[in-house]
Short mmCIF file of C-alpha atoms in Angstrom, two decimals:
data_model
loop_
_atom_site.label_atom_id
_atom_site.label_comp_id
_atom_site.label_asym_id
_atom_site.label_seq_id
_atom_site.Cartn_x
_atom_site.Cartn_y
_atom_site.Cartn_z
CA MET A 180 0.00 0.00 0.00
CA HIS A 181 1.29 3.44 -0.92
CA ASP A 182 1.01 7.14 0.00
CA LEU A 183 0.52 9.71 -2.77
CA MET A 184 -0.68 13.27 -3.33
CA ILE A 185 -2.42 14.15 -6.58
CA ARG A 186 -2.71 17.88 -7.32
CA ASN A 187 -5.04 19.95 -9.49
CA ALA A 188 -7.31 17.23 -10.87
CA HIS A 189 -10.65 17.55 -12.61
CA LEU A 190 -13.23 14.94 -11.51
CA PRO A 191 -16.04 13.38 -13.59
CA ASP A 192 -18.69 15.12 -11.42
CA GLY A 193 -17.39 18.51 -12.60
CA ARG A 194 -15.24 19.48 -9.62
CA SER A 195 -11.94 21.09 -10.67
CA GLY A 196 -8.70 22.09 -8.98
CA VAL A 197 -9.02 19.14 -6.62
CA ASP A 198 -6.22 17.57 -4.59
CA ILE A 199 -6.42 13.94 -3.42
CA LEU A 200 -4.41 12.60 -0.50
CA VAL A 201 -3.78 8.86 -0.52
CA ARG A 202 -2.67 7.02 2.59
CA GLN A 203 -1.91 3.30 2.65
CA GLY A 204 -3.53 2.77 -0.74
CA ARG A 205 -6.84 4.43 0.13
CA ILE A 206 -8.29 7.90 -0.38
CA GLU A 207 -7.96 9.89 2.82
CA VAL A 208 -8.97 13.42 1.75
CA ILE A 209 -10.41 15.10 -1.35
CA ALA A 210 -10.23 18.88 -1.14
CA GLU A 211 -8.79 21.99 -2.76
CA ARG A 212 -5.21 23.13 -2.04
CA LEU A 213 -4.20 20.54 0.53
CA PRO A 214 -1.02 21.40 2.47
CA LYS A 215 2.27 20.00 1.20
CA ILE A 216 3.62 16.96 3.02
CA SER A 217 6.62 14.70 2.44
CA ILE A 218 5.11 12.08 0.12
CA PRO A 219 5.33 11.60 -3.68
CA GLU A 220 3.18 13.99 -5.76
CA ILE A 221 1.59 13.98 -9.21
CA ASP A 222 0.45 17.20 -10.88
CA ALA A 223 -2.68 16.34 -12.86
CA ASN A 224 -2.45 19.81 -14.40
CA GLY A 225 -6.22 20.12 -14.78
CA ASP A 226 -6.64 16.72 -16.42
CA LEU A 227 -9.48 14.30 -15.71
CA LEU A 228 -8.99 11.90 -12.84
CA SER A 229 -11.47 9.03 -12.90
CA THR A 230 -11.94 5.70 -11.22
CA PRO A 231 -10.53 2.93 -13.46
CA PHE A 232 -12.41 1.60 -16.44
CA VAL A 233 -14.41 -1.57 -15.87
CA ASP A 234 -15.45 -4.15 -18.47
CA ALA A 235 -18.32 -6.25 -17.12
CA HIS A 236 -18.63 -8.47 -20.21
CA PHE A 237 -15.67 -10.10 -21.92
CA HIS A 238 -14.38 -13.45 -23.24
CA MET A 239 -10.76 -13.74 -22.17
CA ASP A 240 -10.50 -17.43 -23.02
CA ALA A 241 -10.80 -16.49 -26.71
CA VAL A 242 -8.90 -13.18 -26.69
CA LEU A 243 -6.09 -12.66 -29.24
CA SER A 244 -6.88 -15.99 -30.94
CA TYR A 245 -7.71 -14.24 -34.23
CA GLY A 246 -6.68 -16.41 -37.19
CA LEU A 247 -6.75 -19.67 -35.22
CA PRO A 248 -7.34 -22.12 -36.81
CA ARG A 249 -8.43 -19.79 -39.63
CA VAL A 250 -9.89 -16.34 -40.16
CA ASN A 251 -13.65 -15.71 -39.91
CA GLN A 252 -14.13 -14.73 -43.55
CA SER A 253 -17.80 -13.75 -43.24
CA GLY A 254 -17.49 -11.93 -39.92
CA THR A 255 -20.75 -13.52 -38.75
CA LEU A 256 -21.75 -14.88 -35.35
CA LEU A 257 -22.41 -18.37 -36.73
CA GLU A 258 -19.03 -18.69 -38.43
CA GLY A 259 -17.44 -17.45 -35.21
CA ILE A 260 -19.21 -20.15 -33.19
CA ALA A 261 -18.10 -22.77 -35.73
CA LEU A 262 -14.52 -21.48 -35.54
CA TRP A 263 -14.50 -21.65 -31.74
CA GLY A 264 -15.71 -25.25 -31.98
CA GLU A 265 -12.78 -26.02 -34.28
CA LEU A 266 -10.30 -24.26 -32.02
CA LYS A 267 -11.35 -25.75 -28.67
CA PRO A 268 -9.72 -29.19 -29.19
CA MET A 269 -6.45 -27.41 -30.09
CA LEU A 270 -6.33 -25.20 -26.98
CA THR A 271 -3.56 -25.59 -24.44
CA GLN A 272 -3.45 -24.10 -20.97
CA GLU A 273 -0.10 -22.45 -21.68
CA ALA A 274 -1.40 -20.65 -24.78
CA LEU A 275 -4.61 -19.58 -23.03
CA VAL A 276 -2.63 -18.09 -20.15
CA ALA A 277 -0.12 -16.35 -22.43
CA ARG A 278 -2.79 -14.67 -24.56
CA ALA A 279 -4.79 -13.60 -21.51
CA ILE A 280 -1.71 -12.12 -19.80
CA ASP A 281 -0.86 -10.21 -22.98
CA TYR A 282 -4.36 -8.76 -23.01
CA CYS A 283 -4.16 -7.84 -19.33
CA ASP A 284 -1.04 -5.81 -20.15
CA TRP A 285 -3.05 -3.98 -22.85
CA ALA A 286 -5.86 -3.42 -20.35
CA ILE A 287 -3.60 -1.92 -17.69
CA ALA A 288 -2.11 0.54 -20.18
CA LYS A 289 -5.68 1.64 -21.06
CA GLY A 290 -6.67 2.10 -17.41
CA LEU A 291 -8.93 -0.99 -17.47
CA LEU A 292 -8.48 -2.52 -14.01
CA ALA A 293 -11.58 -4.68 -13.55
CA ILE A 294 -12.91 -7.29 -15.98
CA ARG A 295 -15.72 -9.84 -15.77
CA THR A 296 -14.91 -12.58 -18.26
CA HIS A 297 -17.11 -15.45 -19.35
CA VAL A 298 -15.31 -18.81 -19.48
CA ASP A 299 -16.54 -21.65 -21.69
CA ILE A 300 -17.09 -24.69 -19.45
CA CYS A 301 -18.50 -27.05 -22.10
CA ASP A 302 -15.05 -28.58 -22.67
CA ASP A 303 -14.96 -31.46 -20.16
CA ARG A 304 -11.28 -30.72 -19.47
CA LEU A 305 -12.24 -27.31 -18.03
CA LEU A 306 -8.99 -26.13 -19.56
CA ALA A 307 -10.12 -22.52 -19.92
CA ALA A 308 -11.37 -22.35 -16.34
CA GLU A 309 -8.06 -23.65 -15.00
CA ALA A 310 -6.10 -21.26 -17.20
CA LEU A 311 -8.08 -18.17 -16.23
CA LEU A 312 -8.02 -19.03 -12.54
CA ASP A 313 -4.23 -19.04 -12.93
CA VAL A 314 -4.39 -15.68 -14.75
CA LYS A 315 -6.64 -14.29 -12.01
CA ARG A 316 -4.00 -15.13 -9.41
CA GLN A 317 -1.19 -13.64 -11.49
CA VAL A 318 -2.91 -10.31 -12.22
CA ALA A 319 -4.57 -9.86 -8.81
CA PRO A 320 -2.24 -7.01 -7.77
CA TYR A 321 -3.33 -5.02 -10.83
CA ILE A 322 -6.69 -6.22 -12.20
CA ASP A 323 -9.86 -7.40 -10.45
CA LEU A 324 -10.71 -10.40 -12.63
CA GLN A 325 -14.13 -11.98 -12.12
CA LEU A 326 -14.91 -15.29 -13.88
CA VAL A 327 -18.31 -16.46 -15.15
CA ALA A 328 -18.99 -20.17 -15.71
CA PHE A 329 -20.45 -19.95 -19.21
CA PRO A 330 -22.11 -22.97 -20.90
CA GLN A 331 -21.32 -21.76 -24.44
CA ASP A 332 -23.00 -24.77 -26.09
CA GLY A 333 -26.16 -24.57 -23.96
CA LEU A 334 -26.77 -25.83 -20.43
CA LEU A 335 -29.27 -28.49 -21.55
CA ARG A 336 -28.11 -28.80 -25.15
CA SER A 337 -24.62 -29.91 -24.04
CA PRO A 338 -24.95 -33.15 -22.01
CA THR A 339 -22.18 -32.45 -19.48
CA ALA A 340 -22.57 -28.66 -19.24
CA PHE A 341 -24.38 -28.45 -15.90
CA ASP A 342 -21.98 -30.85 -14.20
CA ASN A 343 -19.06 -28.93 -15.68
CA LEU A 344 -20.53 -25.64 -14.48
CA LYS A 345 -20.83 -26.98 -10.93
CA ARG A 346 -17.23 -28.24 -11.10
CA ALA A 347 -16.02 -24.84 -12.32
CA ILE A 348 -17.77 -23.08 -9.45
CA ALA A 349 -16.21 -25.52 -7.00
CA MET A 350 -12.79 -24.69 -8.51
CA GLY A 351 -13.27 -21.01 -7.70
CA VAL A 352 -15.13 -19.51 -10.68
CA ASP A 353 -17.19 -16.62 -9.30
CA VAL A 354 -20.45 -16.18 -11.25
CA VAL A 355 -23.14 -18.44 -12.76
CA GLY A 356 -23.62 -17.93 -16.50
CA GLY A 357 -26.11 -19.15 -19.09
CA ILE A 358 -27.28 -18.83 -22.68
CA PRO A 359 -31.01 -19.69 -22.75
CA HIS A 360 -31.67 -18.53 -26.32
CA PHE A 361 -29.17 -21.13 -27.58
CA GLU A 362 -31.11 -24.08 -26.15
CA ARG A 363 -33.11 -26.23 -28.57
CA THR A 364 -36.49 -24.76 -27.67
CA MET A 365 -37.90 -21.73 -25.87
CA ALA A 366 -39.15 -24.12 -23.17
CA GLU A 367 -35.69 -25.58 -22.60
CA GLY A 368 -34.26 -22.06 -22.54
CA ALA A 369 -36.70 -21.11 -19.79
CA GLU A 370 -35.87 -24.30 -17.91
CA SER A 371 -32.16 -23.53 -18.07
CA VAL A 372 -32.83 -20.11 -16.52
CA ARG A 373 -34.76 -21.72 -13.65
CA LEU A 374 -32.06 -24.33 -12.98
CA LEU A 375 -29.21 -21.82 -13.05
CA CYS A 376 -30.95 -19.26 -10.85
CA GLU A 377 -31.84 -21.89 -8.29
CA PHE A 378 -28.24 -23.13 -8.26
CA ALA A 379 -26.95 -19.55 -7.82
CA ALA A 380 -29.40 -18.90 -4.99
CA GLU A 381 -28.34 -22.11 -3.26
CA LYS A 382 -24.66 -21.15 -3.51
CA GLY A 383 -25.12 -17.43 -2.80
CA LEU A 384 -23.64 -16.44 -6.16
CA ARG A 385 -24.22 -13.75 -8.75
CA VAL A 386 -25.75 -14.55 -12.15
CA ASP A 387 -24.81 -13.14 -15.57
CA MET A 388 -26.53 -14.70 -18.58
CA HIS A 389 -26.07 -14.15 -22.27
CA CYS A 390 -29.74 -13.47 -22.76
CA ASP A 391 -31.74 -13.03 -25.98
CA GLU A 392 -28.70 -12.29 -28.17
CA SER A 393 -31.00 -12.53 -31.13
CA ASP A 394 -32.98 -10.44 -33.60
CA ASP A 395 -36.07 -12.52 -32.77
CA PRO A 396 -38.60 -10.34 -30.86
CA LEU A 397 -40.11 -13.51 -29.38
CA SER A 398 -36.85 -14.38 -27.61
CA ARG A 399 -38.02 -13.25 -24.18
CA HIS A 400 -35.86 -15.08 -21.67
CA ILE A 401 -35.10 -11.80 -19.91
CA GLU A 402 -38.68 -11.89 -18.62
CA THR A 403 -38.05 -15.37 -17.18
CA LEU A 404 -34.75 -14.20 -15.71
CA ALA A 405 -36.48 -11.28 -13.99
CA PHE A 406 -39.21 -13.61 -12.68
CA HIS A 407 -36.79 -16.08 -11.08
CA THR A 408 -34.66 -13.25 -9.72
CA GLN A 409 -37.76 -11.94 -7.93
CA ARG A 410 -38.92 -15.39 -6.85
CA LEU A 411 -35.58 -16.40 -5.36
CA GLY A 412 -34.65 -13.08 -3.79
CA LEU A 413 -31.64 -12.55 -6.05
CA HIS A 414 -32.29 -8.81 -6.35
CA HIS A 415 -29.30 -6.76 -7.58
CA ARG A 416 -27.20 -9.89 -8.12
CA VAL A 417 -28.43 -10.79 -11.61
CA THR A 418 -27.45 -9.42 -15.01
CA GLY A 419 -28.83 -9.95 -18.50
CA SER A 420 -26.10 -9.44 -21.10
CA HIS A 421 -26.69 -8.43 -24.71
CA LEU A 422 -30.55 -8.37 -24.64
CA THR A 423 -30.50 -7.56 -28.35
CA SER A 424 -33.94 -9.01 -29.03
CA MET A 425 -35.29 -5.97 -27.18
CA HIS A 426 -34.44 -3.80 -30.19
CA SER A 427 -37.02 -5.81 -32.16
CA MET A 428 -39.76 -6.06 -29.52
CA ASP A 429 -42.91 -3.99 -29.78
CA ASN A 430 -43.21 -1.02 -27.45
CA TYR A 431 -46.24 -2.42 -25.60
CA TYR A 432 -44.37 -5.53 -24.46
CA VAL A 433 -41.29 -3.52 -23.52
CA SER A 434 -43.48 -1.20 -21.41
CA LYS A 435 -44.32 -4.30 -19.33
CA LEU A 436 -40.81 -5.78 -19.36
CA LEU A 437 -38.81 -2.80 -18.09
CA PRO A 438 -40.75 -2.42 -14.81
CA LEU A 439 -40.30 -6.16 -14.17
CA MET A 440 -36.53 -5.79 -14.59
CA ARG A 441 -36.47 -2.71 -12.37
CA GLU A 442 -38.56 -4.40 -9.66
CA ALA A 443 -36.22 -7.41 -9.61
CA GLY A 444 -33.07 -5.28 -9.70
CA VAL A 445 -31.83 -7.02 -12.86
CA ALA A 446 -28.99 -5.11 -14.52
CA ALA A 447 -28.21 -5.02 -18.24
CA ILE A 448 -24.98 -5.05 -20.21
CA ALA A 449 -24.92 -3.96 -23.83
CA ASN A 450 -21.90 -4.70 -26.00
CA PRO A 451 -22.01 -1.95 -28.62
CA LEU A 452 -19.04 -2.94 -30.80
CA ILE A 453 -20.23 -6.53 -31.13
CA ASN A 454 -24.01 -5.99 -31.08
CA ILE A 455 -23.87 -3.46 -33.92
CA THR A 456 -21.60 -5.81 -35.88
CA LEU A 457 -23.30 -9.19 -35.45
CA GLN A 458 -26.99 -8.32 -35.18
CA GLY A 459 -29.28 -7.39 -38.06
CA ARG A 460 -27.33 -9.59 -40.48
CA HIS A 461 -30.52 -10.98 -42.02
CA ASP A 462 -31.94 -7.51 -42.65
CA THR A 463 -31.74 -5.73 -45.97
CA TYR A 464 -33.16 -2.21 -45.45
CA PRO A 465 -34.39 -0.77 -43.16
CA LYS A 466 -31.62 -2.38 -41.09
CA ARG A 467 -31.87 -2.72 -37.32
CA ARG A 468 -29.11 -1.21 -35.18
CA GLY A 469 -28.70 -4.37 -33.11
CA MET A 470 -28.13 -2.85 -29.67
CA THR A 471 -30.60 -3.13 -26.82
CA ARG A 472 -32.73 -0.21 -25.58
CA VAL A 473 -30.13 1.56 -23.47
CA PRO A 474 -31.79 5.00 -22.99
CA GLU A 475 -35.15 3.45 -22.19
CA MET A 476 -33.66 1.13 -19.57
CA LEU A 477 -31.73 3.99 -17.97
CA ALA A 478 -34.92 6.07 -17.86
CA ALA A 479 -36.65 3.13 -16.15
CA GLY A 480 -34.02 3.08 -13.39
CA ILE A 481 -32.20 -0.05 -14.61
CA ASP A 482 -28.41 -0.22 -14.23
CA VAL A 483 -26.87 -0.42 -17.71
CA ALA A 484 -23.20 -1.00 -18.50
CA PHE A 485 -21.26 -1.35 -21.74
CA GLY A 486 -18.92 -4.30 -22.34
CA HIS A 487 -16.15 -4.89 -24.86
CA ASP A 488 -17.14 -8.57 -25.32
CA CYS A 489 -14.42 -9.55 -27.81
CA VAL A 490 -10.93 -8.50 -28.91
CA MET A 491 -9.25 -10.23 -31.86
CA ASP A 492 -11.04 -13.56 -31.57
CA PRO A 493 -13.21 -15.78 -33.82
CA TRP A 494 -16.11 -13.33 -33.56
CA TYR A 495 -14.37 -9.96 -33.83
CA SER A 496 -11.07 -9.22 -35.57
CA LEU A 497 -10.68 -5.73 -34.08
CA GLY A 498 -10.45 -4.12 -30.63
CA SER A 499 -7.73 -2.86 -28.33
CA GLY A 500 -9.10 -3.01 -24.78
CA ASP A 501 -10.08 0.66 -24.84
CA MET A 502 -13.37 1.08 -22.98
CA LEU A 503 -13.68 4.64 -24.31
CA GLU A 504 -14.01 3.13 -27.80
CA VAL A 505 -16.80 0.94 -26.45
CA ALA A 506 -18.55 3.89 -24.79
CA SER A 507 -18.18 6.02 -27.91
CA MET A 508 -19.85 3.37 -30.07
CA GLY A 509 -22.63 2.99 -27.50
CA LEU A 510 -23.15 6.74 -27.44
CA HIS A 511 -23.49 6.95 -31.21
CA VAL A 512 -25.64 3.86 -31.73
CA ALA A 513 -28.04 4.83 -28.92
CA GLN A 514 -28.06 8.47 -30.09
CA MET A 515 -27.11 9.52 -26.57
CA THR A 516 -25.60 12.90 -27.48
CA GLY A 517 -27.27 15.00 -24.78
CA GLN A 518 -24.95 16.27 -22.05
CA GLN A 519 -26.33 14.05 -19.29
CA ALA A 520 -26.62 11.10 -21.70
CA MET A 521 -22.93 11.35 -22.63
CA ARG A 522 -21.98 11.38 -18.97
CA GLN A 523 -24.13 8.25 -18.52
CA CYS A 524 -22.11 6.58 -21.30
CA PHE A 525 -18.91 7.34 -19.39
CA ASP A 526 -20.52 5.90 -16.25
CA ALA A 527 -21.40 2.79 -18.29
CA VAL A 528 -17.70 1.88 -18.51
CA THR A 529 -16.73 2.98 -14.99
CA LYS A 530 -18.96 3.11 -11.93
CA THR A 531 -22.03 1.25 -13.27
CA PRO A 532 -20.18 -1.97 -14.22
CA ALA A 533 -18.28 -1.72 -10.93
CA LYS A 534 -21.65 -1.73 -9.16
CA ILE A 535 -22.87 -4.67 -11.26
CA MET A 536 -19.73 -6.66 -10.41
CA GLY A 537 -20.01 -5.76 -6.72
CA LEU A 538 -16.50 -4.30 -6.56
CA GLU A 539 -15.64 -3.30 -3.03
CA GLY A 540 -13.86 -0.01 -2.34
CA TYR A 541 -14.47 1.37 -5.83
CA GLY A 542 -15.19 5.09 -5.97
CA LEU A 543 -13.97 8.64 -5.47
CA GLN A 544 -14.80 9.11 -1.80
CA PRO A 545 -12.62 8.97 1.33
CA GLY A 546 -12.11 5.36 2.34
CA CYS A 547 -12.24 4.01 -1.22
CA PHE A 548 -9.23 2.33 -2.78
CA ALA A 549 -6.81 4.73 -4.49
CA ASP A 550 -7.37 3.22 -7.94
CA PHE A 551 -7.37 5.94 -10.61
CA VAL A 552 -6.74 6.75 -14.22
CA ILE A 553 -5.61 10.27 -15.20
CA LEU A 554 -6.51 11.08 -18.80
CA ASP A 555 -5.26 13.83 -21.10
CA ALA A 556 -8.73 15.42 -21.15
CA ALA A 557 -10.60 17.99 -19.08
CA SER A 558 -13.93 16.15 -18.69
CA SER A 559 -15.64 12.83 -19.24
CA ILE A 560 -17.29 14.17 -22.39
CA GLU A 561 -13.95 15.32 -23.78
CA ALA A 562 -12.51 11.91 -22.95
CA LEU A 563 -15.27 10.29 -25.01
CA ARG A 564 -14.51 12.62 -27.90
CA LEU A 565 -10.73 12.23 -27.89
CA ARG A 566 -10.14 8.78 -26.39
CA PRO A 567 -6.93 10.31 -25.05
CA VAL A 568 -3.81 8.74 -23.61
CA ARG A 569 -3.92 7.56 -20.03
CA ARG A 570 -1.21 9.72 -18.46
CA TYR A 571 -1.16 7.69 -15.26
CA VAL A 572 -2.81 4.46 -14.20
CA ILE A 573 -2.71 4.05 -10.43
CA LYS A 574 -3.52 1.00 -8.32
CA ARG A 575 -3.71 1.32 -4.53
CA GLY A 576 -1.75 4.56 -4.76
CA GLN A 577 1.06 3.14 -6.92
CA ILE A 578 1.68 4.18 -10.53
CA ILE A 579 1.51 1.01 -12.65
CA SER A 580 1.43 2.62 -16.11
CA GLU A 581 2.48 6.00 -17.48
CA THR A 582 2.10 7.56 -20.97
CA PRO A 583 3.21 11.01 -22.18
CA LYS A 584 0.58 13.65 -22.91
CA GLN A 585 -0.92 13.62 -26.40
CA GLU A 586 0.20 16.34 -28.78
CA ALA A 587 1.68 16.70 -32.23
CA SER A 588 4.68 18.77 -33.34
CA LEU A 589 4.14 20.25 -36.81
CA HIS A 590 6.98 21.56 -38.94
CA LEU A 591 5.41 23.91 -41.47
CA SER A 592 7.22 26.45 -43.68
CA GLY A 593 10.17 26.63 -41.36
CA ARG A 594 8.15 27.07 -38.17
CA GLU A 595 7.47 24.53 -35.45
CA THR A 596 3.98 24.37 -33.96
CA ARG A 597 2.63 22.20 -31.16
CA VAL A 598 -0.96 21.09 -31.65
CA SER A 599 -3.31 20.02 -28.87
CA PHE A 600 -6.66 18.44 -29.67
CA ARG A 601 -8.27 19.92 -26.57
CA ARG A 602 -10.18 23.21 -26.53
#
């Protein structure tokens, strides 16, 4: 644990000229013009100081596997699933760990210090679960890594999936996952939700299901998930990820659904980069956007976060671990360009996913952990516009990554000019 003084920071809530005193890795005081004491100092120079970025929906077992065993030529979800099926028998624990550690290095440099990753448990070897539990131990000083036992091939569709899921939880995997829309029938999908929620309630665990990742407006497993959350008293411990069928549902049904989710305390995670890419593939024109109803859920009082989902894997050949890229896509797709709406998009990759994951000590109040990212921007909205460098990434009061400020030196007609992209 470390002591540190940060001077002249701008905070996401609009406060400026703020000093932050860190003692033993926690925030002790936030105030203006704190007296000088004999501990290391950082001058934020008016830049934005935020809590770290948080990705509440990712697939680290597949990360950086792009091109293995071949490239997804169509870029579609179905070819990606087929590719993953081809790759799974070829996976080794060493390669899984190496790729995940490489990505964690990317994440740290981008100020991404908490990740919830889904782990495919349909391989009876549970190779990915073992590998990512190893990664979790290795990166614990830097990244809060939360693992979801994910039955990629369907809980009931894959004969050993439920047993494997229970084994993964016993090994130390944190969260119960599911994929009800991938079961053979709507009825089996609903049954899988019941079984998984009851198991989570019995074990006192959180739930995060890939739910209704479909363009089919009749894929309504989120309603079943909200029902069992309410029935079993799992309030504020359950998340529906993707929820893309909601973009195709009629408004009358959604007007019933959103209050049910709010009453049960079910959170939602949209994955803008992937949802806008994979959904609507069967449409000609008009073409659906593919992302769930983010503004409407926020207006209904539902917690909504944005996830990265994929980086250079069978489903998505792009990505860099930058949650500001994710938030920017979400902002544009959801047409959330109002001032408060843009700030909500920044929250969707910081404090909202931290709340969904149940991260302890996360925040910008005295007593919280001194985990920060200082960006070369003056506000959260400017950060969304510029996606600037992360000048400092700080964990428990210690600098773990540092990048020079972003500017260009132009040499024009014999004169040298420095250009900043901030105004």
